[in-house]
Amino acid sequence: TVSAALGASRAPNTKGVEANTWQAGLQLSAYELDLLGRVRNLDDAAAASLLATEAAGRSARLALITQTATAWLALAADTEQLALAQQSGVSRDETLRLTALREQVGAASGLELNVAQTLSASARASVAQLSRQVAQDRNALNLLVGQTVADAQLPGPQGLGGTEWLAPVPASASSELLLARPDVTQAEQQLV
């Protein structure tokens, strides 16, 4: 830090004669010689901190994408389970109806009727539980996306429809792929 000042004044001196006074000043208040590279190292540390922050941002985006995909898959699985539970409920209700008819004509016992009623009630309870779970999954997905997801983008009652959408991991994939992970990059730059 360098500052300079110039000044001039005209005033009578002690003998009563007008005298000119000139003043000049140069002030050096702070200067640092970078003999050991401290300032340069601070610059490098700031650059590494910036790179670490950018890697943390990529890591956060990747985590959000992962959570969104996980929520979508959970919704797909629970939707498929709900469809199966609904089909099972229809089957149990039909079994209950037939068992009640059989019991009326004496071809089934009261115990068989009670078992059929229990199974039918259990199927209805499963449908209610899975319906609630599907609603929770959908709310979680909407929360992650930040808006209501359109029905066309949600998994249907057919569920996942196989595993064709999963990309195979090649056996020849290099372990250097791990070095491209944002969390590894962030840790590296923080170490720098």
Short mmCIF file of N, CA and C in Angstrom, two decimals:
data_model
loop_
_atom_site.label_atom_id
_atom_site.label_comp_id
_atom_site.label_asym_id
_atom_site.label_seq_id
_atom_site.Cartn_x
_atom_site.Cartn_y
_atom_site.Cartn_z
N THR A 1 0.86 -1.17 0.00
CA THR A 1 0.00 0.00 0.00
C THR A 1 0.90 1.22 0.00
N VAL A 2 0.73 2.10 -0.95
CA VAL A 2 1.55 3.30 -1.09
C VAL A 2 0.63 4.50 -1.13
N SER A 3 1.01 5.56 -0.40
CA SER A 3 0.26 6.82 -0.48
C SER A 3 1.26 7.96 -0.58
N ALA A 4 0.90 9.00 -1.28
CA ALA A 4 1.77 10.16 -1.46
C ALA A 4 0.97 11.42 -1.20
N ALA A 5 1.67 12.46 -0.74
CA ALA A 5 1.01 13.74 -0.48
C ALA A 5 1.98 14.86 -0.81
N LEU A 6 1.47 15.95 -1.36
CA LEU A 6 2.22 17.17 -1.64
C LEU A 6 1.47 18.32 -0.98
N GLY A 7 2.23 19.23 -0.43
CA GLY A 7 1.60 20.38 0.20
C GLY A 7 2.46 21.62 0.06
N ALA A 8 1.82 22.75 0.03
CA ALA A 8 2.53 24.02 -0.06
C ALA A 8 1.82 25.03 0.82
N SER A 9 2.59 25.93 1.42
CA SER A 9 1.98 26.98 2.24
C SER A 9 2.85 28.24 2.17
N ARG A 10 2.23 29.36 2.42
CA ARG A 10 2.94 30.65 2.42
C ARG A 10 2.51 31.35 3.70
N ALA A 11 3.48 31.65 4.52
CA ALA A 11 3.19 32.30 5.80
C ALA A 11 4.43 33.08 6.24
N PRO A 12 4.19 34.09 7.07
CA PRO A 12 5.36 34.84 7.56
C PRO A 12 6.19 33.97 8.49
N ASN A 13 7.49 34.11 8.40
CA ASN A 13 8.35 33.34 9.29
C ASN A 13 8.56 34.13 10.58
N THR A 14 9.48 33.70 11.40
CA THR A 14 9.69 34.34 12.71
C THR A 14 10.27 35.75 12.58
N LYS A 15 10.83 36.08 11.43
CA LYS A 15 11.39 37.41 11.21
C LYS A 15 10.38 38.33 10.54
N GLY A 16 9.18 37.80 10.28
CA GLY A 16 8.14 38.60 9.67
C GLY A 16 8.21 38.63 8.17
N VAL A 17 9.04 37.85 7.57
CA VAL A 17 9.17 37.81 6.12
C VAL A 17 8.30 36.66 5.60
N GLU A 18 7.64 36.93 4.47
CA GLU A 18 6.81 35.90 3.86
C GLU A 18 7.72 34.79 3.34
N ALA A 19 7.35 33.56 3.70
CA ALA A 19 8.17 32.43 3.27
C ALA A 19 7.29 31.35 2.68
N ASN A 20 7.81 30.69 1.66
CA ASN A 20 7.10 29.57 1.05
C ASN A 20 7.61 28.28 1.69
N THR A 21 6.68 27.40 1.99
CA THR A 21 7.04 26.10 2.56
C THR A 21 6.45 25.03 1.67
N TRP A 22 7.30 24.13 1.25
CA TRP A 22 6.86 23.02 0.41
C TRP A 22 7.08 21.73 1.19
N GLN A 23 6.08 20.85 1.10
CA GLN A 23 6.20 19.55 1.78
C GLN A 23 5.79 18.46 0.80
N ALA A 24 6.53 17.38 0.83
CA ALA A 24 6.19 16.20 0.02
C ALA A 24 6.37 14.98 0.91
N GLY A 25 5.47 14.03 0.74
CA GLY A 25 5.56 12.83 1.55
C GLY A 25 5.20 11.59 0.75
N LEU A 26 5.85 10.54 1.07
CA LEU A 26 5.59 9.24 0.46
C LEU A 26 5.50 8.25 1.61
N GLN A 27 4.42 7.56 1.65
CA GLN A 27 4.22 6.63 2.76
C GLN A 27 4.00 5.23 2.20
N LEU A 28 4.75 4.32 2.71
CA LEU A 28 4.62 2.91 2.36
C LEU A 28 4.14 2.21 3.62
N SER A 29 2.81 1.92 3.67
CA SER A 29 2.25 1.37 4.90
C SER A 29 2.25 -0.15 4.94
N ALA A 30 2.20 -0.82 3.79
CA ALA A 30 2.21 -2.28 3.81
C ALA A 30 2.78 -2.80 2.50
N TYR A 31 3.75 -3.67 2.64
CA TYR A 31 4.31 -4.33 1.48
C TYR A 31 4.84 -5.67 1.95
N GLU A 32 4.56 -6.69 1.17
CA GLU A 32 5.01 -8.02 1.57
C GLU A 32 5.76 -8.66 0.42
N LEU A 33 6.98 -9.04 0.71
CA LEU A 33 7.75 -9.79 -0.27
C LEU A 33 7.34 -11.25 -0.18
N ASP A 34 7.06 -11.83 -1.31
CA ASP A 34 6.61 -13.23 -1.33
C ASP A 34 7.82 -14.14 -1.52
N LEU A 35 8.70 -14.11 -0.54
CA LEU A 35 9.92 -14.90 -0.65
C LEU A 35 9.65 -16.40 -0.57
N LEU A 36 8.75 -16.81 0.31
CA LEU A 36 8.49 -18.24 0.52
C LEU A 36 7.23 -18.73 -0.21
N GLY A 37 6.57 -17.87 -0.99
CA GLY A 37 5.42 -18.28 -1.79
C GLY A 37 4.10 -18.32 -1.05
N ARG A 38 4.00 -17.62 0.09
CA ARG A 38 2.77 -17.64 0.86
C ARG A 38 1.61 -17.03 0.09
N VAL A 39 1.84 -15.88 -0.52
CA VAL A 39 0.76 -15.20 -1.26
C VAL A 39 0.34 -16.04 -2.46
N ARG A 40 1.29 -16.60 -3.18
CA ARG A 40 0.98 -17.46 -4.32
C ARG A 40 0.20 -18.70 -3.85
N ASN A 41 0.60 -19.26 -2.71
CA ASN A 41 -0.11 -20.42 -2.17
C ASN A 41 -1.53 -20.07 -1.74
N LEU A 42 -1.72 -18.85 -1.22
CA LEU A 42 -3.08 -18.41 -0.88
C LEU A 42 -3.95 -18.33 -2.14
N ASP A 43 -3.37 -17.87 -3.22
CA ASP A 43 -4.09 -17.80 -4.50
C ASP A 43 -4.46 -19.20 -4.98
N ASP A 44 -3.50 -20.13 -4.88
CA ASP A 44 -3.77 -21.52 -5.27
C ASP A 44 -4.85 -22.14 -4.38
N ALA A 45 -4.81 -21.83 -3.08
CA ALA A 45 -5.81 -22.37 -2.15
C ALA A 45 -7.20 -21.83 -2.47
N ALA A 46 -7.28 -20.56 -2.85
CA ALA A 46 -8.59 -19.98 -3.21
C ALA A 46 -9.13 -20.65 -4.47
N ALA A 47 -8.24 -20.91 -5.45
CA ALA A 47 -8.68 -21.58 -6.67
C ALA A 47 -9.16 -23.00 -6.36
N ALA A 48 -8.42 -23.72 -5.50
CA ALA A 48 -8.83 -25.08 -5.12
C ALA A 48 -10.15 -25.05 -4.35
N SER A 49 -10.35 -24.03 -3.52
CA SER A 49 -11.61 -23.90 -2.78
C SER A 49 -12.78 -23.68 -3.74
N LEU A 50 -12.56 -22.89 -4.78
CA LEU A 50 -13.60 -22.68 -5.80
C LEU A 50 -13.93 -23.99 -6.51
N LEU A 51 -12.90 -24.75 -6.90
CA LEU A 51 -13.14 -26.03 -7.56
C LEU A 51 -13.86 -27.00 -6.63
N ALA A 52 -13.53 -26.99 -5.34
CA ALA A 52 -14.21 -27.86 -4.37
C ALA A 52 -15.68 -27.47 -4.23
N THR A 53 -15.96 -26.17 -4.25
CA THR A 53 -17.35 -25.71 -4.16
C THR A 53 -18.15 -26.12 -5.39
N GLU A 54 -17.53 -26.00 -6.57
CA GLU A 54 -18.20 -26.43 -7.80
C GLU A 54 -18.47 -27.94 -7.77
N ALA A 55 -17.52 -28.72 -7.28
CA ALA A 55 -17.70 -30.17 -7.18
C ALA A 55 -18.80 -30.49 -6.17
N ALA A 56 -18.89 -29.72 -5.10
CA ALA A 56 -19.96 -29.93 -4.12
C ALA A 56 -21.32 -29.66 -4.75
N GLY A 57 -21.38 -28.65 -5.62
CA GLY A 57 -22.64 -28.36 -6.33
C GLY A 57 -23.04 -29.51 -7.25
N ARG A 58 -22.06 -30.05 -7.98
CA ARG A 58 -22.35 -31.21 -8.85
C ARG A 58 -22.78 -32.41 -8.01
N SER A 59 -22.15 -32.59 -6.87
CA SER A 59 -22.51 -33.70 -5.98
C SER A 59 -23.93 -33.55 -5.46
N ALA A 60 -24.32 -32.32 -5.12
CA ALA A 60 -25.68 -32.08 -4.64
C ALA A 60 -26.71 -32.35 -5.74
N ARG A 61 -26.38 -31.92 -6.98
CA ARG A 61 -27.30 -32.20 -8.10
C ARG A 61 -27.42 -33.69 -8.36
N LEU A 62 -26.30 -34.39 -8.29
CA LEU A 62 -26.31 -35.84 -8.48
C LEU A 62 -27.13 -36.53 -7.39
N ALA A 63 -27.00 -36.06 -6.16
CA ALA A 63 -27.78 -36.64 -5.05
C ALA A 63 -29.27 -36.40 -5.26
N LEU A 64 -29.64 -35.21 -5.75
CA LEU A 64 -31.05 -34.92 -6.01
C LEU A 64 -31.58 -35.81 -7.13
N ILE A 65 -30.80 -36.01 -8.17
CA ILE A 65 -31.21 -36.88 -9.27
C ILE A 65 -31.39 -38.31 -8.77
N THR A 66 -30.46 -38.76 -7.93
CA THR A 66 -30.54 -40.11 -7.37
C THR A 66 -31.79 -40.27 -6.51
N GLN A 67 -32.06 -39.29 -5.67
CA GLN A 67 -33.25 -39.36 -4.81
C GLN A 67 -34.53 -39.34 -5.64
N THR A 68 -34.53 -38.55 -6.70
CA THR A 68 -35.72 -38.49 -7.56
C THR A 68 -35.94 -39.82 -8.27
N ALA A 69 -34.87 -40.42 -8.79
CA ALA A 69 -35.00 -41.72 -9.45
C ALA A 69 -35.44 -42.79 -8.45
N THR A 70 -34.90 -42.76 -7.25
CA THR A 70 -35.30 -43.72 -6.22
C THR A 70 -36.77 -43.56 -5.85
N ALA A 71 -37.22 -42.31 -5.73
CA ALA A 71 -38.63 -42.06 -5.41
C ALA A 71 -39.54 -42.54 -6.54
N TRP A 72 -39.12 -42.32 -7.79
CA TRP A 72 -39.92 -42.78 -8.93
C TRP A 72 -40.01 -44.30 -8.94
N LEU A 73 -38.88 -44.98 -8.68
CA LEU A 73 -38.89 -46.44 -8.66
C LEU A 73 -39.72 -46.98 -7.50
N ALA A 74 -39.66 -46.32 -6.35
CA ALA A 74 -40.50 -46.74 -5.21
C ALA A 74 -41.97 -46.58 -5.56
N LEU A 75 -42.32 -45.48 -6.22
CA LEU A 75 -43.71 -45.27 -6.65
C LEU A 75 -44.12 -46.35 -7.65
N ALA A 76 -43.24 -46.70 -8.58
CA ALA A 76 -43.55 -47.74 -9.58
C ALA A 76 -43.78 -49.08 -8.90
N ALA A 77 -42.91 -49.43 -7.96
CA ALA A 77 -43.04 -50.72 -7.26
C ALA A 77 -44.32 -50.76 -6.43
N ASP A 78 -44.60 -49.67 -5.71
CA ASP A 78 -45.81 -49.65 -4.88
C ASP A 78 -47.08 -49.60 -5.72
N THR A 79 -47.02 -48.95 -6.89
CA THR A 79 -48.17 -48.94 -7.80
C THR A 79 -48.45 -50.35 -8.31
N GLU A 80 -47.38 -51.08 -8.62
CA GLU A 80 -47.55 -52.46 -9.09
C GLU A 80 -48.11 -53.35 -7.97
N GLN A 81 -47.61 -53.15 -6.76
CA GLN A 81 -48.13 -53.92 -5.63
C GLN A 81 -49.59 -53.59 -5.36
N LEU A 82 -49.97 -52.32 -5.51
CA LEU A 82 -51.37 -51.93 -5.32
C LEU A 82 -52.26 -52.60 -6.36
N ALA A 83 -51.81 -52.64 -7.61
CA ALA A 83 -52.61 -53.30 -8.66
C ALA A 83 -52.79 -54.79 -8.34
N LEU A 84 -51.71 -55.43 -7.85
CA LEU A 84 -51.83 -56.85 -7.48
C LEU A 84 -52.75 -57.04 -6.28
N ALA A 85 -52.67 -56.13 -5.32
CA ALA A 85 -53.54 -56.22 -4.14
C ALA A 85 -55.00 -56.01 -4.52
N GLN A 86 -55.25 -55.11 -5.47
CA GLN A 86 -56.63 -54.89 -5.92
C GLN A 86 -57.17 -56.12 -6.64
N GLN A 87 -56.33 -56.75 -7.47
CA GLN A 87 -56.76 -57.99 -8.13
C GLN A 87 -57.01 -59.09 -7.10
N SER A 88 -56.15 -59.16 -6.11
CA SER A 88 -56.33 -60.15 -5.04
C SER A 88 -57.61 -59.87 -4.26
N GLY A 89 -57.90 -58.60 -4.02
CA GLY A 89 -59.13 -58.23 -3.31
C GLY A 89 -60.37 -58.64 -4.07
N VAL A 90 -60.36 -58.44 -5.39
CA VAL A 90 -61.51 -58.86 -6.21
C VAL A 90 -61.67 -60.38 -6.12
N SER A 91 -60.56 -61.10 -6.20
CA SER A 91 -60.60 -62.56 -6.10
C SER A 91 -61.11 -63.01 -4.73
N ARG A 92 -60.64 -62.37 -3.68
CA ARG A 92 -61.07 -62.73 -2.31
C ARG A 92 -62.56 -62.44 -2.11
N ASP A 93 -63.02 -61.31 -2.67
CA ASP A 93 -64.45 -60.99 -2.54
C ASP A 93 -65.31 -62.02 -3.28
N GLU A 94 -64.84 -62.46 -4.45
CA GLU A 94 -65.58 -63.48 -5.21
C GLU A 94 -65.56 -64.81 -4.46
N THR A 95 -64.42 -65.14 -3.84
CA THR A 95 -64.34 -66.37 -3.04
C THR A 95 -65.30 -66.28 -1.86
N LEU A 96 -65.37 -65.12 -1.23
CA LEU A 96 -66.30 -64.92 -0.10
C LEU A 96 -67.74 -65.08 -0.57
N ARG A 97 -68.08 -64.53 -1.71
CA ARG A 97 -69.45 -64.64 -2.23
C ARG A 97 -69.80 -66.10 -2.49
N LEU A 98 -68.88 -66.83 -3.12
CA LEU A 98 -69.15 -68.24 -3.42
C LEU A 98 -69.21 -69.08 -2.13
N THR A 99 -68.35 -68.78 -1.16
CA THR A 99 -68.37 -69.53 0.10
C THR A 99 -69.66 -69.26 0.86
N ALA A 100 -70.16 -68.01 0.79
CA ALA A 100 -71.43 -67.69 1.46
C ALA A 100 -72.57 -68.46 0.81
N LEU A 101 -72.55 -68.57 -0.53
CA LEU A 101 -73.59 -69.34 -1.22
C LEU A 101 -73.49 -70.82 -0.83
N ARG A 102 -72.27 -71.33 -0.78
CA ARG A 102 -72.07 -72.74 -0.40
C ARG A 102 -72.53 -72.98 1.03
N GLU A 103 -72.28 -72.01 1.90
CA GLU A 103 -72.67 -72.17 3.31
C GLU A 103 -74.19 -72.15 3.45
N GLN A 104 -74.86 -71.36 2.59
CA GLN A 104 -76.33 -71.29 2.64
C GLN A 104 -76.97 -72.62 2.26
N VAL A 105 -76.35 -73.33 1.32
CA VAL A 105 -76.92 -74.61 0.89
C VAL A 105 -76.34 -75.79 1.66
N GLY A 106 -75.44 -75.51 2.64
CA GLY A 106 -74.89 -76.57 3.47
C GLY A 106 -73.66 -77.25 2.92
N ALA A 107 -73.07 -76.72 1.86
CA ALA A 107 -71.89 -77.34 1.27
C ALA A 107 -70.60 -76.82 1.90
N ALA A 108 -70.66 -75.79 2.74
CA ALA A 108 -69.48 -75.24 3.41
C ALA A 108 -69.84 -74.96 4.86
N SER A 109 -68.86 -75.02 5.70
CA SER A 109 -69.09 -74.80 7.13
C SER A 109 -68.96 -73.31 7.45
N GLY A 110 -69.37 -72.98 8.65
CA GLY A 110 -69.24 -71.60 9.13
C GLY A 110 -67.78 -71.19 9.26
N LEU A 111 -66.93 -72.17 9.56
CA LEU A 111 -65.49 -71.90 9.66
C LEU A 111 -64.94 -71.45 8.32
N GLU A 112 -65.32 -72.13 7.24
CA GLU A 112 -64.86 -71.74 5.90
C GLU A 112 -65.33 -70.34 5.55
N LEU A 113 -66.58 -70.02 5.95
CA LEU A 113 -67.12 -68.68 5.70
C LEU A 113 -66.32 -67.64 6.48
N ASN A 114 -65.99 -67.93 7.73
CA ASN A 114 -65.20 -66.98 8.54
C ASN A 114 -63.80 -66.77 7.95
N VAL A 115 -63.19 -67.86 7.48
CA VAL A 115 -61.86 -67.75 6.85
C VAL A 115 -61.96 -66.88 5.60
N ALA A 116 -62.97 -67.07 4.79
CA ALA A 116 -63.14 -66.28 3.56
C ALA A 116 -63.39 -64.81 3.90
N GLN A 117 -64.18 -64.55 4.96
CA GLN A 117 -64.41 -63.17 5.39
C GLN A 117 -63.12 -62.51 5.87
N THR A 118 -62.31 -63.28 6.60
CA THR A 118 -61.04 -62.75 7.11
C THR A 118 -60.09 -62.43 5.96
N LEU A 119 -60.02 -63.33 4.99
CA LEU A 119 -59.13 -63.11 3.85
C LEU A 119 -59.59 -61.91 3.02
N SER A 120 -60.90 -61.75 2.87
CA SER A 120 -61.43 -60.61 2.13
C SER A 120 -61.13 -59.29 2.85
N ALA A 121 -61.31 -59.28 4.17
CA ALA A 121 -61.01 -58.08 4.95
C ALA A 121 -59.52 -57.76 4.91
N SER A 122 -58.70 -58.79 4.96
CA SER A 122 -57.25 -58.60 4.89
C SER A 122 -56.84 -58.00 3.55
N ALA A 123 -57.46 -58.45 2.48
CA ALA A 123 -57.15 -57.92 1.14
C ALA A 123 -57.56 -56.45 1.05
N ARG A 124 -58.73 -56.10 1.63
CA ARG A 124 -59.16 -54.70 1.62
C ARG A 124 -58.20 -53.83 2.43
N ALA A 125 -57.71 -54.36 3.56
CA ALA A 125 -56.75 -53.62 4.38
C ALA A 125 -55.43 -53.41 3.62
N SER A 126 -55.00 -54.41 2.89
CA SER A 126 -53.78 -54.28 2.09
C SER A 126 -53.94 -53.23 1.01
N VAL A 127 -55.12 -53.20 0.38
CA VAL A 127 -55.38 -52.20 -0.66
C VAL A 127 -55.34 -50.80 -0.05
N ALA A 128 -55.96 -50.63 1.13
CA ALA A 128 -55.95 -49.32 1.77
C ALA A 128 -54.54 -48.89 2.15
N GLN A 129 -53.76 -49.82 2.70
CA GLN A 129 -52.38 -49.51 3.10
C GLN A 129 -51.53 -49.15 1.88
N LEU A 130 -51.65 -49.93 0.82
CA LEU A 130 -50.85 -49.65 -0.37
C LEU A 130 -51.31 -48.37 -1.08
N SER A 131 -52.60 -48.07 -1.00
CA SER A 131 -53.09 -46.80 -1.58
C SER A 131 -52.46 -45.62 -0.85
N ARG A 132 -52.39 -45.72 0.46
CA ARG A 132 -51.75 -44.66 1.26
C ARG A 132 -50.27 -44.56 0.91
N GLN A 133 -49.60 -45.70 0.74
CA GLN A 133 -48.17 -45.71 0.41
C GLN A 133 -47.93 -45.09 -0.95
N VAL A 134 -48.78 -45.38 -1.92
CA VAL A 134 -48.65 -44.80 -3.26
C VAL A 134 -48.83 -43.28 -3.19
N ALA A 135 -49.80 -42.82 -2.39
CA ALA A 135 -50.00 -41.38 -2.23
C ALA A 135 -48.77 -40.73 -1.58
N GLN A 136 -48.19 -41.38 -0.58
CA GLN A 136 -46.97 -40.85 0.05
C GLN A 136 -45.80 -40.82 -0.93
N ASP A 137 -45.67 -41.89 -1.73
CA ASP A 137 -44.60 -41.92 -2.73
C ASP A 137 -44.76 -40.79 -3.74
N ARG A 138 -45.99 -40.56 -4.16
CA ARG A 138 -46.25 -39.50 -5.14
C ARG A 138 -45.95 -38.13 -4.54
N ASN A 139 -46.33 -37.92 -3.27
CA ASN A 139 -46.03 -36.65 -2.61
C ASN A 139 -44.52 -36.45 -2.47
N ALA A 140 -43.79 -37.53 -2.14
CA ALA A 140 -42.34 -37.44 -2.02
C ALA A 140 -41.70 -37.08 -3.37
N LEU A 141 -42.20 -37.67 -4.43
CA LEU A 141 -41.69 -37.37 -5.77
C LEU A 141 -41.98 -35.92 -6.14
N ASN A 142 -43.19 -35.45 -5.86
CA ASN A 142 -43.54 -34.06 -6.14
C ASN A 142 -42.65 -33.10 -5.35
N LEU A 143 -42.35 -33.45 -4.11
CA LEU A 143 -41.49 -32.62 -3.27
C LEU A 143 -40.09 -32.54 -3.86
N LEU A 144 -39.55 -33.68 -4.30
CA LEU A 144 -38.20 -33.69 -4.88
C LEU A 144 -38.14 -32.91 -6.19
N VAL A 145 -39.18 -33.03 -7.01
CA VAL A 145 -39.19 -32.35 -8.30
C VAL A 145 -39.48 -30.86 -8.11
N GLY A 146 -40.22 -30.52 -7.07
CA GLY A 146 -40.54 -29.12 -6.81
C GLY A 146 -41.84 -28.66 -7.41
N GLN A 147 -42.57 -29.57 -8.01
CA GLN A 147 -43.89 -29.28 -8.58
C GLN A 147 -44.62 -30.60 -8.76
N THR A 148 -45.89 -30.51 -9.11
CA THR A 148 -46.67 -31.71 -9.31
C THR A 148 -46.23 -32.39 -10.61
N VAL A 149 -45.89 -33.67 -10.50
CA VAL A 149 -45.44 -34.43 -11.67
C VAL A 149 -46.67 -34.82 -12.48
N ALA A 150 -46.58 -34.63 -13.78
CA ALA A 150 -47.71 -34.95 -14.67
C ALA A 150 -47.96 -36.46 -14.65
N ASP A 151 -49.23 -36.83 -14.79
CA ASP A 151 -49.61 -38.25 -14.77
C ASP A 151 -48.89 -39.05 -15.87
N ALA A 152 -48.63 -38.41 -17.00
CA ALA A 152 -47.96 -39.11 -18.10
C ALA A 152 -46.53 -39.50 -17.74
N GLN A 153 -45.94 -38.82 -16.78
CA GLN A 153 -44.56 -39.09 -16.38
C GLN A 153 -44.48 -40.05 -15.19
N LEU A 154 -45.63 -40.44 -14.66
CA LEU A 154 -45.66 -41.36 -13.53
C LEU A 154 -45.76 -42.79 -14.03
N PRO A 155 -45.25 -43.74 -13.25
CA PRO A 155 -45.40 -45.14 -13.65
C PRO A 155 -46.88 -45.53 -13.58
N GLY A 156 -47.31 -46.34 -14.53
CA GLY A 156 -48.69 -46.78 -14.56
C GLY A 156 -48.92 -48.02 -13.72
N PRO A 157 -50.13 -48.55 -13.73
CA PRO A 157 -50.43 -49.75 -12.94
C PRO A 157 -49.68 -50.99 -13.44
N GLN A 158 -49.13 -50.91 -14.65
CA GLN A 158 -48.34 -52.05 -15.14
C GLN A 158 -46.99 -52.09 -14.47
N GLY A 159 -46.63 -51.04 -13.71
CA GLY A 159 -45.39 -51.03 -12.94
C GLY A 159 -44.19 -50.71 -13.80
N LEU A 160 -43.09 -51.35 -13.53
CA LEU A 160 -41.84 -51.05 -14.19
C LEU A 160 -41.77 -51.59 -15.61
N GLY A 161 -42.52 -52.63 -15.90
CA GLY A 161 -42.54 -53.17 -17.25
C GLY A 161 -41.23 -53.80 -17.66
N GLY A 162 -40.61 -54.51 -16.78
CA GLY A 162 -39.35 -55.18 -17.10
C GLY A 162 -38.15 -54.33 -16.73
N THR A 163 -36.99 -54.79 -17.14
CA THR A 163 -35.77 -54.08 -16.78
C THR A 163 -35.03 -53.57 -18.01
N GLU A 164 -35.72 -53.38 -19.14
CA GLU A 164 -35.06 -52.92 -20.35
C GLU A 164 -34.50 -51.52 -20.18
N TRP A 165 -35.04 -50.74 -19.29
CA TRP A 165 -34.61 -49.36 -19.12
C TRP A 165 -33.34 -49.27 -18.27
N LEU A 166 -32.90 -50.37 -17.68
CA LEU A 166 -31.65 -50.37 -16.91
C LEU A 166 -30.48 -50.57 -17.86
N ALA A 167 -29.51 -49.68 -17.81
CA ALA A 167 -28.34 -49.81 -18.66
C ALA A 167 -27.38 -50.82 -18.05
N PRO A 168 -26.87 -51.74 -18.86
CA PRO A 168 -25.91 -52.71 -18.32
C PRO A 168 -24.57 -52.03 -18.03
N VAL A 169 -23.93 -52.46 -16.96
CA VAL A 169 -22.61 -51.94 -16.62
C VAL A 169 -21.58 -52.82 -17.32
N PRO A 170 -20.76 -52.25 -18.19
CA PRO A 170 -19.79 -53.07 -18.90
C PRO A 170 -18.73 -53.61 -17.94
N ALA A 171 -18.32 -54.84 -18.17
CA ALA A 171 -17.32 -55.46 -17.30
C ALA A 171 -15.96 -54.80 -17.47
N SER A 172 -15.74 -54.15 -18.59
CA SER A 172 -14.45 -53.53 -18.86
C SER A 172 -14.37 -52.09 -18.35
N ALA A 173 -15.35 -51.65 -17.56
CA ALA A 173 -15.34 -50.28 -17.05
C ALA A 173 -14.13 -50.06 -16.15
N SER A 174 -13.43 -48.97 -16.39
CA SER A 174 -12.20 -48.67 -15.66
C SER A 174 -12.53 -48.13 -14.27
N SER A 175 -11.66 -48.43 -13.32
CA SER A 175 -11.85 -47.90 -11.98
C SER A 175 -11.57 -46.40 -11.92
N GLU A 176 -11.00 -45.86 -13.00
CA GLU A 176 -10.77 -44.41 -13.07
C GLU A 176 -12.08 -43.63 -13.13
N LEU A 177 -13.18 -44.31 -13.43
CA LEU A 177 -14.49 -43.65 -13.40
C LEU A 177 -14.78 -43.08 -12.02
N LEU A 178 -14.26 -43.74 -11.00
CA LEU A 178 -14.48 -43.26 -9.64
C LEU A 178 -13.85 -41.90 -9.40
N LEU A 179 -12.77 -41.61 -10.12
CA LEU A 179 -12.09 -40.33 -9.95
C LEU A 179 -12.92 -39.17 -10.50
N ALA A 180 -13.88 -39.47 -11.35
CA ALA A 180 -14.74 -38.43 -11.91
C ALA A 180 -15.92 -38.10 -11.00
N ARG A 181 -16.06 -38.85 -9.92
CA ARG A 181 -17.17 -38.58 -8.99
C ARG A 181 -16.97 -37.21 -8.36
N PRO A 182 -18.04 -36.42 -8.25
CA PRO A 182 -17.89 -35.07 -7.69
C PRO A 182 -17.44 -35.07 -6.24
N ASP A 183 -17.86 -36.04 -5.45
CA ASP A 183 -17.44 -36.05 -4.05
C ASP A 183 -15.95 -36.33 -3.92
N VAL A 184 -15.40 -37.15 -4.82
CA VAL A 184 -13.96 -37.43 -4.81
C VAL A 184 -13.20 -36.16 -5.24
N THR A 185 -13.70 -35.49 -6.26
CA THR A 185 -13.08 -34.24 -6.72
C THR A 185 -13.11 -33.19 -5.62
N GLN A 186 -14.24 -33.09 -4.94
CA GLN A 186 -14.37 -32.13 -3.84
C GLN A 186 -13.35 -32.42 -2.74
N ALA A 187 -13.23 -33.68 -2.35
CA ALA A 187 -12.29 -34.06 -1.30
C ALA A 187 -10.85 -33.77 -1.73
N GLU A 188 -10.54 -34.03 -2.99
CA GLU A 188 -9.20 -33.74 -3.52
C GLU A 188 -8.87 -32.26 -3.44
N GLN A 189 -9.82 -31.43 -3.87
CA GLN A 189 -9.58 -29.98 -3.88
C GLN A 189 -9.52 -29.43 -2.46
N GLN A 190 -10.29 -29.99 -1.54
CA GLN A 190 -10.20 -29.55 -0.15
C GLN A 190 -8.84 -29.93 0.45
N LEU A 191 -8.31 -31.05 0.03
CA LEU A 191 -6.98 -31.45 0.48
C LEU A 191 -5.92 -30.49 -0.06
N VAL A 192 -6.09 -30.07 -1.31
CA VAL A 192 -5.15 -29.09 -1.89
C VAL A 192 -5.23 -27.81 -1.09
#
